[in-house]
């Protein structure tokens, strides 16, 4: 019995093999890109958190000074 071969199937097999062979080379570069992106995001979040904490601390000090100096709390 003869074995039938389809050109489209052969092409798809070759395409899949070539794609999977190159995946190992790109995996390291992709990991480095993700690490860099994560570091940038962590830096931005840390910067925003520092700005918010400074604003909260400044406002808390201002409210504390207002409460200590106010007689009838009308100035706060």
Coordinates of N, CA and C in Angstrom, one line a residue:
X1 N 0.8 -1.2 0.0 CA 0.0 0.0 0.0 C 0.9 1.2 0.0
X2 N 0.6 2.2 -0.8 CA 1.4 3.4 -0.9 C 1.0 4.4 0.1
X3 N 2.0 5.1 0.5 CA 1.7 6.1 1.6 C 1.5 7.5 0.9
X4 N 0.3 8.1 1.2 CA 0.0 9.4 0.6 C 0.7 10.5 1.4
X5 N 1.2 11.5 0.7 CA 1.8 12.6 1.3 C 1.2 13.9 0.8
X6 N 0.9 14.8 1.7 CA 0.3 16.1 1.3 C 1.3 17.2 1.5
X7 N 1.5 18.0 0.5 CA 2.4 19.1 0.5 C 2.1 20.1 1.6
X8 N 0.8 20.3 1.8 CA 0.4 21.3 2.8 C 0.8 20.8 4.2
X9 N 0.6 19.5 4.4 CA 1.0 18.9 5.7 C 2.4 19.0 6.0
X10 N 3.2 18.7 4.9 CA 4.7 18.8 5.1 C 5.1 20.2 5.4
X11 N 4.5 21.1 4.7 CA 4.8 22.5 4.9 C 4.5 22.9 6.4
X12 N 3.4 22.5 6.9 CA 3.0 22.9 8.2 C 3.9 22.2 9.3
X13 N 4.3 21.0 9.0 CA 5.3 20.3 9.9 C 6.6 21.1 9.9
X14 N 7.1 21.5 8.8 CA 8.3 22.2 8.7 C 8.2 23.6 9.4
X15 N 7.1 24.2 9.2 CA 6.9 25.5 9.8 C 6.9 25.4 11.3
X16 N 6.2 24.4 11.8 CA 6.1 24.2 13.3 C 7.5 23.9 13.9
X17 N 8.2 23.0 13.2 CA 9.6 22.7 13.6 C 10.5 23.9 13.6
X18 N 10.4 24.7 12.6 CA 11.3 25.9 12.6 C 10.9 26.9 13.7
X19 N 9.6 27.0 14.0 CA 9.2 28.0 15.0 C 9.6 27.5 16.4
X20 N 9.5 26.2 16.6 CA 9.8 25.7 18.0 C 11.4 25.6 18.1
X21 N 12.1 25.5 17.1 CA 13.6 25.5 17.2 C 14.1 26.9 17.6
X22 N 13.5 27.9 17.1 CA 13.9 29.3 17.4 C 13.4 29.8 18.7
X23 N 12.4 29.1 19.3 CA 11.8 29.5 20.6 C 12.8 29.5 21.7
X24 N 13.7 28.5 21.7 CA 14.7 28.4 22.8 C 15.7 29.6 22.8
X25 N 16.0 30.1 21.6 CA 17.0 31.2 21.6 C 16.3 32.5 22.1
X26 N 15.0 32.6 21.8 CA 14.3 33.9 22.2 C 13.9 33.9 23.6
X27 N 13.8 32.7 24.2 CA 13.3 32.7 25.6 C 14.1 33.5 26.6
X28 N 15.4 33.5 26.5 CA 16.3 34.3 27.3 C 16.1 35.7 27.1
X29 N 16.0 36.2 25.9 CA 15.8 37.6 25.6 C 14.5 38.1 26.1
X30 N 13.5 37.2 26.0 CA 12.1 37.6 26.5 C 12.1 37.7 28.0
X31 N 12.8 36.8 28.7 CA 12.9 36.9 30.1 C 13.6 38.2 30.6
X32 N 14.6 38.6 29.9 CA 15.3 39.8 30.3 C 14.4 41.0 30.0
X33 N 13.7 41.0 28.9 CA 12.7 42.1 28.7 C 11.7 42.2 29.8
X34 N 11.2 41.1 30.2 CA 10.2 41.1 31.3 C 10.7 41.6 32.6
X35 N 12.0 41.3 32.9 CA 12.6 41.8 34.1 C 12.8 43.3 34.0
X36 N 13.2 43.8 32.9 CA 13.4 45.2 32.7 C 12.0 45.9 32.9
X37 N 11.0 45.4 32.2 CA 9.7 46.0 32.3 C 9.2 46.0 33.8
X38 N 9.4 44.9 34.5 CA 8.9 44.8 35.9 C 9.7 45.8 36.7
X39 N 11.0 45.9 36.5 CA 11.8 46.9 37.3 C 11.3 48.3 37.1
X40 N 11.0 48.7 35.8 CA 10.4 50.0 35.6 C 9.1 50.2 36.3
X41 N 8.2 49.2 36.2 CA 6.9 49.4 36.9 C 7.1 49.5 38.4
X42 N 8.0 48.7 39.0 CA 8.2 48.8 40.4 C 8.8 50.2 40.8
X43 N 9.7 50.7 39.9 CA 10.2 52.0 40.2 C 9.1 53.1 40.1
X44 N 8.3 53.0 39.2 CA 7.2 54.0 39.1 C 6.2 53.9 40.3
X45 N 5.9 52.7 40.7 CA 5.0 52.5 41.8 C 5.7 53.0 43.1
X46 N 6.9 52.8 43.3 CA 7.7 53.3 44.4 C 7.7 54.8 44.4
X47 N 7.9 55.4 43.3 CA 7.9 56.9 43.2 C 6.5 57.5 43.5
X48 N 5.5 56.9 43.0 CA 4.1 57.4 43.3 C 3.8 57.2 44.8
X49 N 4.2 56.1 45.3 CA 4.0 55.8 46.8 C 4.7 56.8 47.6
X50 N 5.9 57.2 47.3 CA 6.7 58.2 48.0 C 6.0 59.6 48.0
X51 N 5.5 59.9 46.8 CA 4.9 61.2 46.7 C 3.6 61.3 47.5
X52 N 2.8 60.2 47.5 CA 1.6 60.1 48.3 C 1.9 60.1 49.8
X53 N 2.9 59.4 50.2 CA 3.2 59.4 51.6 C 3.7 60.7 52.1
X54 N 4.5 61.4 51.3 CA 4.9 62.8 51.7 C 3.7 63.7 51.8
X55 N 2.8 63.6 50.9 CA 1.6 64.5 50.9 C 0.8 64.2 52.2
X56 N 0.6 62.9 52.5 CA -0.2 62.5 53.7 C 0.5 63.0 54.9
X57 N 1.8 62.8 55.0 CA 2.5 63.2 56.2 C 2.5 64.8 56.4
X58 N 2.6 65.5 55.3 CA 2.5 67.0 55.4 C 1.1 67.4 55.8
X59 N 0.1 66.8 55.3 CA -1.3 67.1 55.6 C -1.6 66.7 57.1
X60 N -1.1 65.6 57.5 CA -1.3 65.2 58.9 C -0.6 66.1 59.9
X61 N 0.6 66.6 59.6 CA 1.3 67.6 60.4 C 0.5 68.9 60.4
X62 N 0.0 69.3 59.3 CA -0.8 70.6 59.2 C -2.1 70.5 60.1
X63 N -2.7 69.4 60.0 CA -4.0 69.2 60.8 C -3.6 69.1 62.3
X64 N -2.6 68.5 62.6 CA -2.2 68.4 64.0 C -1.9 69.8 64.6
X65 N -1.1 70.6 63.8 CA -0.8 71.9 64.3 C -2.0 72.8 64.4
X66 N -3.0 72.6 63.5 CA -4.2 73.4 63.5 C -5.1 73.0 64.7
X67 N -5.1 71.7 65.1 CA -5.9 71.3 66.2 C -5.3 71.8 67.5
X68 N -3.9 71.7 67.6 CA -3.3 72.2 68.8 C -3.4 73.7 69.0
X69 N -3.5 74.5 68.0 CA -3.5 75.9 68.1 C -4.9 76.5 68.1
X70 N -5.9 75.7 67.8 CA -7.2 76.3 67.7 C -7.9 76.3 69.1
X71 N -8.7 77.3 69.3 CA -9.4 77.4 70.5 C -10.8 76.8 70.4
X72 N -11.5 77.2 69.4 CA -12.8 76.7 69.1 C -12.9 75.8 67.9
X73 N -11.8 75.4 67.4 CA -11.7 74.5 66.2 C -12.3 75.1 64.9
X74 N -12.6 76.4 64.9 CA -13.2 77.1 63.8 C -12.2 77.3 62.7
X75 N -10.9 77.4 63.0 CA -9.8 77.7 62.0 C -9.4 76.5 61.3
X76 N -9.8 75.3 61.7 CA -9.3 74.1 61.0 C -10.1 73.8 59.8

